[in-house]
mmCIF file with all atom_site columns, C-alpha atoms in Angstrom:
data_model
loop_
_atom_site.group_PDB
_atom_site.id
_atom_site.type_symbol
_atom_site.label_atom_id
_atom_site.label_alt_id
_atom_site.label_comp_id
_atom_site.label_asym_id
_atom_site.label_entity_id
_atom_site.label_seq_id
_atom_site.pdbx_PDB_ins_code
_atom_site.Cartn_x
_atom_site.Cartn_y
_atom_site.Cartn_z
_atom_site.occupancy
_atom_site.B_iso_or_equiv
_atom_site.pdbx_formal_charge
_atom_site.auth_seq_id
_atom_site.auth_comp_id
_atom_site.auth_asym_id
_atom_site.auth_atom_id
_atom_site.pdbx_PDB_model_num
ATOM 1   C CA . MET A 1 1   ? 0.000  0.000  0.000  1.00 0.00 ? 1   MET A CA 1
ATOM 2   C CA . SER A 1 2   ? 1.525  3.306  -1.059 1.00 0.00 ? 2   SER A CA 1
ATOM 3   C CA . LYS A 1 3   ? 1.153  6.402  1.031  1.00 0.00 ? 3   LYS A CA 1
ATOM 4   C CA . ASN A 1 4   ? 0.382  9.327  -1.199 1.00 0.00 ? 4   ASN A CA 1
ATOM 5   C CA . ILE A 1 5   ? 0.681  12.439 0.962  1.00 0.00 ? 5   ILE A CA 1
ATOM 6   C CA . LYS A 1 6   ? -0.311 15.593 -0.864 1.00 0.00 ? 6   LYS A CA 1
ATOM 7   C CA . THR A 1 7   ? 0.756  18.613 1.135  1.00 0.00 ? 7   THR A CA 1
ATOM 8   C CA . GLN A 1 8   ? -1.193 20.985 -1.089 1.00 0.00 ? 8   GLN A CA 1
ATOM 9   C CA . GLU A 1 9   ? -4.442 19.273 -0.119 1.00 0.00 ? 9   GLU A CA 1
ATOM 10  C CA . ALA A 1 10  ? -3.754 19.057 3.628  1.00 0.00 ? 10  ALA A CA 1
ATOM 11  C CA . LYS A 1 11  ? -6.539 20.436 5.764  1.00 0.00 ? 11  LYS A CA 1
ATOM 12  C CA . LEU A 1 12  ? -5.873 23.461 7.920  1.00 0.00 ? 12  LEU A CA 1
ATOM 13  C CA . ASP A 1 13  ? -7.070 21.764 11.109 1.00 0.00 ? 13  ASP A CA 1
ATOM 14  C CA . LEU A 1 14  ? -4.591 18.914 10.556 1.00 0.00 ? 14  LEU A CA 1
ATOM 15  C CA . ILE A 1 15  ? -1.725 21.374 10.128 1.00 0.00 ? 15  ILE A CA 1
ATOM 16  C CA . THR A 1 16  ? -2.670 23.299 13.278 1.00 0.00 ? 16  THR A CA 1
ATOM 17  C CA . LYS A 1 17  ? -2.883 19.997 15.153 1.00 0.00 ? 17  LYS A CA 1
ATOM 18  C CA . PHE A 1 18  ? 0.684  19.143 14.080 1.00 0.00 ? 18  PHE A CA 1
ATOM 19  C CA . LEU A 1 19  ? 1.857  22.606 15.129 1.00 0.00 ? 19  LEU A CA 1
ATOM 20  C CA . ASP A 1 20  ? 0.221  22.147 18.544 1.00 0.00 ? 20  ASP A CA 1
ATOM 21  C CA . TYR A 1 21  ? 1.971  18.799 18.968 1.00 0.00 ? 21  TYR A CA 1
ATOM 22  C CA . ALA A 1 22  ? 5.294  20.378 17.989 1.00 0.00 ? 22  ALA A CA 1
ATOM 23  C CA . ASN A 1 23  ? 4.803  23.214 20.497 1.00 0.00 ? 23  ASN A CA 1
ATOM 24  C CA . CYS A 1 24  ? 3.910  20.750 23.269 1.00 0.00 ? 24  CYS A CA 1
ATOM 25  C CA . ALA A 1 25  ? 6.962  18.634 22.475 1.00 0.00 ? 25  ALA A CA 1
ATOM 26  C CA . ASP A 1 26  ? 9.205  21.704 22.522 1.00 0.00 ? 26  ASP A CA 1
ATOM 27  C CA . ALA A 1 27  ? 7.669  23.013 25.752 1.00 0.00 ? 27  ALA A CA 1
ATOM 28  C CA . SER A 1 28  ? 8.214  19.659 27.452 1.00 0.00 ? 28  SER A CA 1
ATOM 29  C CA . TYR A 1 29  ? 11.937 20.485 27.590 1.00 0.00 ? 29  TYR A CA 1
ATOM 30  C CA . ALA A 1 30  ? 11.329 23.751 29.468 1.00 0.00 ? 30  ALA A CA 1
ATOM 31  C CA . MET A 1 31  ? 12.542 24.020 33.053 1.00 0.00 ? 31  MET A CA 1
ATOM 32  C CA . LEU A 1 32  ? 9.059  23.725 34.554 1.00 0.00 ? 32  LEU A CA 1
ATOM 33  C CA . GLN A 1 33  ? 10.200 22.240 37.868 1.00 0.00 ? 33  GLN A CA 1
ATOM 34  C CA . TYR A 1 34  ? 11.127 25.766 38.985 1.00 0.00 ? 34  TYR A CA 1
ATOM 35  C CA . VAL A 1 35  ? 7.525  26.875 38.539 1.00 0.00 ? 35  VAL A CA 1
ATOM 36  C CA . PHE A 1 36  ? 6.430  24.724 41.482 1.00 0.00 ? 36  PHE A CA 1
ATOM 37  C CA . LYS A 1 37  ? 9.554  25.046 43.667 1.00 0.00 ? 37  LYS A CA 1
ATOM 38  C CA . GLY A 1 38  ? 9.861  28.808 43.381 1.00 0.00 ? 38  GLY A CA 1
ATOM 39  C CA . ILE A 1 39  ? 13.683 28.729 43.447 1.00 0.00 ? 39  ILE A CA 1
ATOM 40  C CA . ILE A 1 40  ? 16.059 28.784 40.478 1.00 0.00 ? 40  ILE A CA 1
ATOM 41  C CA . LYS A 1 41  ? 19.575 27.422 41.001 1.00 0.00 ? 41  LYS A CA 1
ATOM 42  C CA . TYR A 1 42  ? 22.176 28.573 38.516 1.00 0.00 ? 42  TYR A CA 1
ATOM 43  C CA . LYS A 1 43  ? 25.933 29.064 38.294 1.00 0.00 ? 43  LYS A CA 1
ATOM 44  C CA . ASN A 1 44  ? 27.510 32.439 37.727 1.00 0.00 ? 44  ASN A CA 1
ATOM 45  C CA . ASP A 1 45  ? 30.641 33.118 35.658 1.00 0.00 ? 45  ASP A CA 1
ATOM 46  C CA . ASN A 1 46  ? 32.938 32.189 38.562 1.00 0.00 ? 46  ASN A CA 1
ATOM 47  C CA . GLY A 1 47  ? 31.334 28.756 38.945 1.00 0.00 ? 47  GLY A CA 1
ATOM 48  C CA . ASN A 1 48  ? 29.582 29.565 42.230 1.00 0.00 ? 48  ASN A CA 1
ATOM 49  C CA . GLU A 1 49  ? 26.080 28.156 42.598 1.00 0.00 ? 49  GLU A CA 1
ATOM 50  C CA . LEU A 1 50  ? 23.471 30.798 43.372 1.00 0.00 ? 50  LEU A CA 1
ATOM 51  C CA . GLU A 1 51  ? 19.804 30.590 44.286 1.00 0.00 ? 51  GLU A CA 1
ATOM 52  C CA . LYS A 1 52  ? 17.236 33.089 43.115 1.00 0.00 ? 52  LYS A CA 1
ATOM 53  C CA . LYS A 1 53  ? 13.669 33.172 44.401 1.00 0.00 ? 53  LYS A CA 1
ATOM 54  C CA . VAL A 1 54  ? 11.002 33.533 41.746 1.00 0.00 ? 54  VAL A CA 1
ATOM 55  C CA . ASP A 1 55  ? 7.317  34.179 41.892 1.00 0.00 ? 55  ASP A CA 1
ATOM 56  C CA . THR A 1 56  ? 5.044  31.182 42.351 1.00 0.00 ? 56  THR A CA 1
ATOM 57  C CA . GLN A 1 57  ? 1.893  32.436 40.714 1.00 0.00 ? 57  GLN A CA 1
ATOM 58  C CA . ARG A 1 58  ? -1.084 30.160 40.762 1.00 0.00 ? 58  ARG A CA 1
ATOM 59  C CA . LEU A 1 59  ? -3.943 29.988 38.307 1.00 0.00 ? 59  LEU A CA 1
ATOM 60  C CA . GLY A 1 60  ? -6.180 33.008 38.777 1.00 0.00 ? 60  GLY A CA 1
ATOM 61  C CA . ASP A 1 61  ? -3.573 35.267 40.423 1.00 0.00 ? 61  ASP A CA 1
ATOM 62  C CA . LYS A 1 62  ? -3.607 38.750 38.927 1.00 0.00 ? 62  LYS A CA 1
ATOM 63  C CA . HIS A 1 63  ? -0.316 40.583 38.445 1.00 0.00 ? 63  HIS A CA 1
ATOM 64  C CA . ASN A 1 64  ? -0.649 43.482 36.058 1.00 0.00 ? 64  ASN A CA 1
ATOM 65  C CA . ASN A 1 65  ? 2.067  43.935 33.439 1.00 0.00 ? 65  ASN A CA 1
ATOM 66  C CA . GLN A 1 66  ? 4.246  41.110 34.752 1.00 0.00 ? 66  GLN A CA 1
ATOM 67  C CA . ASN A 1 67  ? 5.074  37.781 33.181 1.00 0.00 ? 67  ASN A CA 1
ATOM 68  C CA . SER A 1 68  ? 4.338  34.674 35.213 1.00 0.00 ? 68  SER A CA 1
ATOM 69  C CA . ILE A 1 69  ? 7.115  32.183 35.917 1.00 0.00 ? 69  ILE A CA 1
ATOM 70  C CA . TYR A 1 70  ? 5.295  29.708 33.652 1.00 0.00 ? 70  TYR A CA 1
ATOM 71  C CA . ALA A 1 71  ? 5.380  32.164 30.740 1.00 0.00 ? 71  ALA A CA 1
ATOM 72  C CA . ARG A 1 72  ? 9.031  32.952 31.452 1.00 0.00 ? 72  ARG A CA 1
ATOM 73  C CA . ALA A 1 73  ? 9.931  29.231 31.452 1.00 0.00 ? 73  ALA A CA 1
ATOM 74  C CA . ILE A 1 74  ? 8.162  28.663 28.141 1.00 0.00 ? 74  ILE A CA 1
ATOM 75  C CA . GLN A 1 75  ? 9.751  31.812 26.656 1.00 0.00 ? 75  GLN A CA 1
ATOM 76  C CA . ALA A 1 76  ? 13.219 30.656 27.741 1.00 0.00 ? 76  ALA A CA 1
ATOM 77  C CA . ARG A 1 77  ? 12.656 27.328 25.981 1.00 0.00 ? 77  ARG A CA 1
ATOM 78  C CA . PHE A 1 78  ? 11.062 28.651 22.793 1.00 0.00 ? 78  PHE A CA 1
ATOM 79  C CA . GLU A 1 79  ? 13.675 31.396 22.366 1.00 0.00 ? 79  GLU A CA 1
ATOM 80  C CA . GLN A 1 80  ? 16.684 29.493 23.733 1.00 0.00 ? 80  GLN A CA 1
ATOM 81  C CA . ASN A 1 81  ? 18.974 30.487 20.838 1.00 0.00 ? 81  ASN A CA 1
ATOM 82  C CA . LYS A 1 82  ? 17.968 34.161 20.895 1.00 0.00 ? 82  LYS A CA 1
ATOM 83  C CA . ILE A 1 83  ? 20.921 36.471 21.499 1.00 0.00 ? 83  ILE A CA 1
ATOM 84  C CA . VAL A 1 84  ? 20.161 38.590 24.551 1.00 0.00 ? 84  VAL A CA 1
ATOM 85  C CA . LYS A 1 85  ? 23.290 40.721 24.488 1.00 0.00 ? 85  LYS A CA 1
ATOM 86  C CA . ILE A 1 86  ? 26.827 40.751 23.133 1.00 0.00 ? 86  ILE A CA 1
ATOM 87  C CA . GLU A 1 87  ? 29.709 41.272 25.537 1.00 0.00 ? 87  GLU A CA 1
ATOM 88  C CA . PRO A 1 88  ? 32.867 42.613 23.902 1.00 0.00 ? 88  PRO A CA 1
ATOM 89  C CA . LYS A 1 89  ? 36.122 41.222 25.288 1.00 0.00 ? 89  LYS A CA 1
ATOM 90  C CA . TYR A 1 90  ? 38.789 43.477 23.798 1.00 0.00 ? 90  TYR A CA 1
ATOM 91  C CA . CYS A 1 91  ? 37.848 47.031 22.828 1.00 0.00 ? 91  CYS A CA 1
ATOM 92  C CA . ILE A 1 92  ? 39.890 49.960 21.562 1.00 0.00 ? 92  ILE A CA 1
ATOM 93  C CA . SER A 1 93  ? 38.052 53.136 22.465 1.00 0.00 ? 93  SER A CA 1
ATOM 94  C CA . LEU A 1 94  ? 39.995 55.465 20.138 1.00 0.00 ? 94  LEU A CA 1
ATOM 95  C CA . ILE A 1 95  ? 38.712 53.766 16.995 1.00 0.00 ? 95  ILE A CA 1
ATOM 96  C CA . ASN A 1 96  ? 35.486 52.320 18.479 1.00 0.00 ? 96  ASN A CA 1
ATOM 97  C CA . THR A 1 97  ? 36.262 48.706 17.569 1.00 0.00 ? 97  THR A CA 1
ATOM 98  C CA . CYS A 1 98  ? 35.858 45.543 19.577 1.00 0.00 ? 98  CYS A CA 1
ATOM 99  C CA . PHE A 1 99  ? 37.506 42.205 18.946 1.00 0.00 ? 99  PHE A CA 1
ATOM 100 C CA . ASP A 1 100 ? 36.416 38.739 20.028 1.00 0.00 ? 100 ASP A CA 1
ATOM 101 C CA . SER A 1 101 ? 32.942 39.364 21.398 1.00 0.00 ? 101 SER A CA 1
ATOM 102 C CA . LYS A 1 102 ? 30.871 36.802 23.310 1.00 0.00 ? 102 LYS A CA 1
ATOM 103 C CA . GLU A 1 103 ? 27.190 36.256 22.520 1.00 0.00 ? 103 GLU A CA 1
ATOM 104 C CA . ILE A 1 104 ? 24.926 35.597 25.503 1.00 0.00 ? 104 ILE A CA 1
ATOM 105 C CA . THR A 1 105 ? 21.777 33.607 24.704 1.00 0.00 ? 105 THR A CA 1
ATOM 106 C CA . LEU A 1 106 ? 18.746 32.629 26.786 1.00 0.00 ? 106 LEU A CA 1
ATOM 107 C CA . ASP A 1 107 ? 19.961 29.003 26.783 1.00 0.00 ? 107 ASP A CA 1
ATOM 108 C CA . ASN A 1 108 ? 16.727 27.718 28.401 1.00 0.00 ? 108 ASN A CA 1
ATOM 109 C CA . ASP A 1 109 ? 17.488 29.731 31.570 1.00 0.00 ? 109 ASP A CA 1
ATOM 110 C CA . ILE A 1 110 ? 14.458 31.294 33.260 1.00 0.00 ? 110 ILE A CA 1
ATOM 111 C CA . SER A 1 111 ? 16.553 33.822 35.166 1.00 0.00 ? 111 SER A CA 1
ATOM 112 C CA . ARG A 1 112 ? 17.524 35.524 31.885 1.00 0.00 ? 112 ARG A CA 1
ATOM 113 C CA . VAL A 1 113 ? 13.887 36.310 31.018 1.00 0.00 ? 113 VAL A CA 1
ATOM 114 C CA . GLY A 1 114 ? 12.741 39.328 33.014 1.00 0.00 ? 114 GLY A CA 1
ATOM 115 C CA . LEU A 1 115 ? 9.395  39.987 34.644 1.00 0.00 ? 115 LEU A CA 1
ATOM 116 C CA . ASN A 1 116 ? 8.677  42.839 32.251 1.00 0.00 ? 116 ASN A CA 1
ATOM 117 C CA . ASP A 1 117 ? 10.296 41.469 29.057 1.00 0.00 ? 117 ASP A CA 1
ATOM 118 C CA . ALA A 1 118 ? 8.235  41.261 25.893 1.00 0.00 ? 118 ALA A CA 1
ATOM 119 C CA . LEU A 1 119 ? 7.064  37.718 25.160 1.00 0.00 ? 119 LEU A CA 1
ATOM 120 C CA . SER A 1 120 ? 6.913  36.238 21.672 1.00 0.00 ? 120 SER A CA 1
ATOM 121 C CA . LYS A 1 121 ? 3.578  35.582 19.987 1.00 0.00 ? 121 LYS A CA 1
ATOM 122 C CA . ARG A 1 122 ? 4.285  31.839 20.097 1.00 0.00 ? 122 ARG A CA 1
ATOM 123 C CA . THR A 1 123 ? 4.763  31.954 23.874 1.00 0.00 ? 123 THR A CA 1
ATOM 124 C CA . ILE A 1 124 ? 1.641  34.042 24.466 1.00 0.00 ? 124 ILE A CA 1
ATOM 125 C CA . ASP A 1 125 ? -0.484 31.718 22.333 1.00 0.00 ? 125 ASP A CA 1
ATOM 126 C CA . PHE A 1 126 ? 0.896  28.620 24.065 1.00 0.00 ? 126 PHE A CA 1
ATOM 127 C CA . VAL A 1 127 ? 0.507  29.944 27.623 1.00 0.00 ? 127 VAL A CA 1
ATOM 128 C CA . ASN A 1 128 ? -3.028 31.167 26.964 1.00 0.00 ? 128 ASN A CA 1
ATOM 129 C CA . ARG A 1 129 ? -4.037 27.854 25.431 1.00 0.00 ? 129 ARG A CA 1
ATOM 130 C CA . PHE A 1 130 ? -2.424 25.259 27.715 1.00 0.00 ? 130 PHE A CA 1
ATOM 131 C CA . LYS A 1 131 ? -2.478 25.435 31.491 1.00 0.00 ? 131 LYS A CA 1
ATOM 132 C CA . LEU A 1 132 ? 0.173  23.789 33.611 1.00 0.00 ? 132 LEU A CA 1
ATOM 133 C CA . LEU A 1 133 ? -0.810 20.725 35.609 1.00 0.00 ? 133 LEU A CA 1
ATOM 134 C CA . LYS A 1 134 ? 1.438  19.349 38.311 1.00 0.00 ? 134 LYS A CA 1
ATOM 135 C CA . HIS A 1 135 ? 2.070  15.635 37.983 1.00 0.00 ? 135 HIS A CA 1
#
């Protein structure tokens, strides 16, 4: 039996279903354990382990103009390769040139997504559609 898949004739609801599955699979790698614990452990540049308390918003809590920890975790995963800032290592101020710069990315780290940062449309759609259940 041959499988004749015609992408031109695919139904829109089937395509959106595949996109939902892809988003759920991608979000499953997000650091969601910090949403329930309320503490993020990370290492700084010196190798020291630091703890940072985060908000533990529950469903129905209202915080105006702030991102929830759930939205920040999903944003960190969806935009993990996004360059947040570029740190120059060697700069010559007279000619305004920098050599050997280091790119800092989100790298699936919730602490690099701020409370007031702008979220992507993909993150907003995902967070509004799927609620987090503790298992």
